[in-house]
Short mmCIF file of C-alpha atoms in Angstrom, two decimals:
data_model
loop_
_atom_site.label_atom_id
_atom_site.label_comp_id
_atom_site.label_asym_id
_atom_site.label_seq_id
_atom_site.Cartn_x
_atom_site.Cartn_y
_atom_site.Cartn_z
CA UNK A 568 -65.83 77.81 242.68
CA UNK A 569 -65.46 78.86 246.28
CA UNK A 570 -64.84 76.80 249.41
CA UNK A 571 -68.00 78.28 250.89
CA UNK A 572 -70.07 76.99 247.95
CA UNK A 573 -68.70 73.46 248.39
CA UNK A 574 -69.48 73.61 252.11
CA UNK A 575 -73.04 74.74 251.35
CA UNK A 576 -73.50 72.02 248.72
CA UNK A 577 -72.37 69.33 251.16
CA UNK A 578 -74.65 70.72 253.86
CA UNK A 579 -77.66 70.30 251.53
CA UNK A 580 -76.55 66.74 250.72
CA UNK A 581 -75.95 65.91 254.39
CA UNK A 582 -79.15 67.47 255.75
CA UNK A 583 -81.40 66.49 252.85
CA UNK A 584 -82.70 69.95 252.08
CA UNK A 585 -82.00 73.65 251.92
CA UNK A 586 -83.83 74.70 255.08
CA UNK A 587 -82.07 72.20 257.36
CA UNK A 588 -78.73 72.91 255.66
CA UNK A 589 -79.16 76.66 256.11
CA UNK A 590 -79.95 76.13 259.78
CA UNK A 591 -76.80 74.01 260.18
CA UNK A 592 -74.67 76.58 258.33
CA UNK A 593 -76.19 79.43 260.36
CA UNK A 594 -77.31 81.37 257.28
CA UNK A 595 -80.70 82.15 255.78
CA UNK A 596 -82.12 79.66 253.31
CA UNK A 597 -82.14 82.14 250.43
CA UNK A 598 -78.39 82.79 250.84
CA UNK A 599 -77.66 79.06 250.85
CA UNK A 600 -79.85 78.55 247.79
CA UNK A 601 -78.07 81.37 245.96
CA UNK A 602 -74.68 79.93 246.87
CA UNK A 603 -75.61 76.49 245.50
CA UNK A 604 -77.22 78.01 242.40
CA UNK A 605 -73.98 79.93 241.72
CA UNK A 606 -72.02 76.69 242.14
CA UNK A 607 -74.30 75.05 239.57
CA UNK A 608 -73.71 77.89 237.10
CA UNK A 609 -69.94 77.31 236.88
CA UNK A 610 -70.05 73.89 235.22
CA UNK A 611 -73.47 74.67 233.76
CA UNK A 612 -74.96 71.53 235.31
CA UNK A 613 -77.85 71.21 237.71
CA UNK A 614 -76.64 69.40 240.84
CA UNK A 615 -80.03 68.99 242.52
CA UNK A 616 -83.47 68.14 241.29
CA UNK A 617 -85.83 70.41 243.21
CA UNK A 618 -89.36 69.12 243.70
CA UNK A 619 -91.25 71.01 246.36
CA UNK A 620 -89.28 70.74 249.58
CA UNK A 621 -87.33 67.68 248.46
CA UNK A 622 -83.97 67.81 246.77
CA UNK A 623 -82.24 64.90 245.07
CA UNK A 624 -78.83 64.77 243.44
CA UNK A 625 -79.07 64.77 239.65
CA UNK A 626 -76.75 65.08 236.69
CA UNK A 627 -73.26 65.88 237.95
CA UNK A 628 -74.51 65.98 241.56
CA UNK A 629 -73.62 62.41 242.64
CA UNK A 630 -70.01 62.81 241.48
CA UNK A 631 -69.35 66.00 243.45
CA UNK A 632 -69.72 65.02 247.16
CA UNK A 633 -66.57 62.83 247.35
CA UNK A 634 -64.47 65.49 245.61
CA UNK A 635 -65.95 68.29 247.72
CA UNK A 636 -65.26 66.33 250.92
CA UNK A 637 -61.64 65.79 249.82
CA UNK A 638 -61.15 69.49 249.10
CA UNK A 639 -62.65 70.54 252.44
CA UNK A 640 -60.62 67.90 254.34
CA UNK A 641 -57.42 69.10 252.69
CA UNK A 642 -58.37 72.67 253.54
CA UNK A 643 -58.96 71.77 257.20
CA UNK A 644 -55.71 69.82 257.32
CA UNK A 645 -53.75 72.74 255.89
CA UNK A 646 -55.49 75.16 258.26
CA UNK A 647 -54.41 72.96 261.20
CA UNK A 648 -50.80 72.97 259.98
CA UNK A 649 -50.93 76.75 259.55
CA UNK A 650 -52.15 77.22 263.12
CA UNK A 651 -49.34 74.99 264.42
CA UNK A 652 -46.78 76.79 262.28
CA UNK A 653 -45.53 73.71 260.42
CA UNK A 654 -46.37 74.83 256.91
CA UNK A 655 -44.18 75.13 253.86
CA UNK A 656 -42.79 78.58 252.99
CA UNK A 657 -45.12 78.76 249.97
CA UNK A 658 -48.11 78.69 252.35
CA UNK A 659 -46.98 81.70 254.34
CA UNK A 660 -49.30 84.73 254.34
CA UNK A 661 -48.81 86.97 251.36
CA UNK A 662 -47.45 84.24 249.08
CA UNK A 663 -50.79 83.91 247.26
CA UNK A 664 -50.63 80.11 247.58
CA UNK A 665 -53.67 79.77 249.84
CA UNK A 666 -57.31 79.77 248.77
CA UNK A 667 -59.57 82.58 249.84
CA UNK A 668 -63.06 82.06 251.27
CA UNK A 669 -64.08 85.63 250.49
CA UNK A 670 -66.23 86.44 247.51
CA UNK A 671 -64.43 88.24 244.67
CA UNK A 672 -63.79 91.25 246.91
CA UNK A 673 -61.39 89.00 248.85
CA UNK A 674 -58.87 88.98 246.06
CA UNK A 675 -55.78 91.12 245.96
CA UNK A 676 -55.72 94.02 243.50
CA UNK A 677 -53.40 91.97 241.24
CA UNK A 678 -56.12 89.26 241.01
CA UNK A 679 -54.39 86.71 243.26
CA UNK A 680 -56.16 85.07 246.21
CA UNK A 681 -55.87 86.31 249.77
CA UNK A 682 -53.51 84.25 251.90
CA UNK A 683 -55.05 82.15 254.63
CA UNK A 684 -58.68 82.64 253.60
CA UNK A 685 -59.37 85.33 256.17
CA UNK A 686 -58.16 88.93 256.04
CA UNK A 687 -55.34 89.74 258.38
CA UNK A 688 -52.68 92.41 258.68
CA UNK A 689 -50.26 89.90 257.14
CA UNK A 690 -52.35 89.73 253.95
CA UNK A 691 -50.97 92.60 251.88
CA UNK A 692 -53.40 94.04 249.40
CA UNK A 693 -56.51 92.06 250.37
CA UNK A 694 -59.47 94.37 249.80
CA UNK A 695 -61.13 92.94 252.91
CA UNK A 696 -58.00 93.19 255.03
CA UNK A 697 -57.54 95.94 257.56
CA UNK A 698 -54.01 96.23 256.16
CA UNK A 699 -55.17 96.36 252.53
#
């Protein structure tokens, strides 16, 4: 499960459909749909009932928005601390403690996540990093 997938899921919930959510996320509808479909594959549960242009939360869908919002809020909070420099040593770039927003190519060669979610020279080994 990726942060990006949770963000896309919540956009569909918030905007009531894939087209409006894709517009809000500044991506094409097919990419958003694929992202949500991949999120549904992980637990093996359909999150949305799709009838024409309407989508409604089904199955595990209603339980996910509060958890997804909590994860994204914690991520934003940690990102704010990182920008201010008041983070714990375990959250420093290169420690592997941070989540990565990249697809699988954003992992280090040893399988750990990239630090900070975005590639940077301080992210040793990230395949997407200019330093990697």
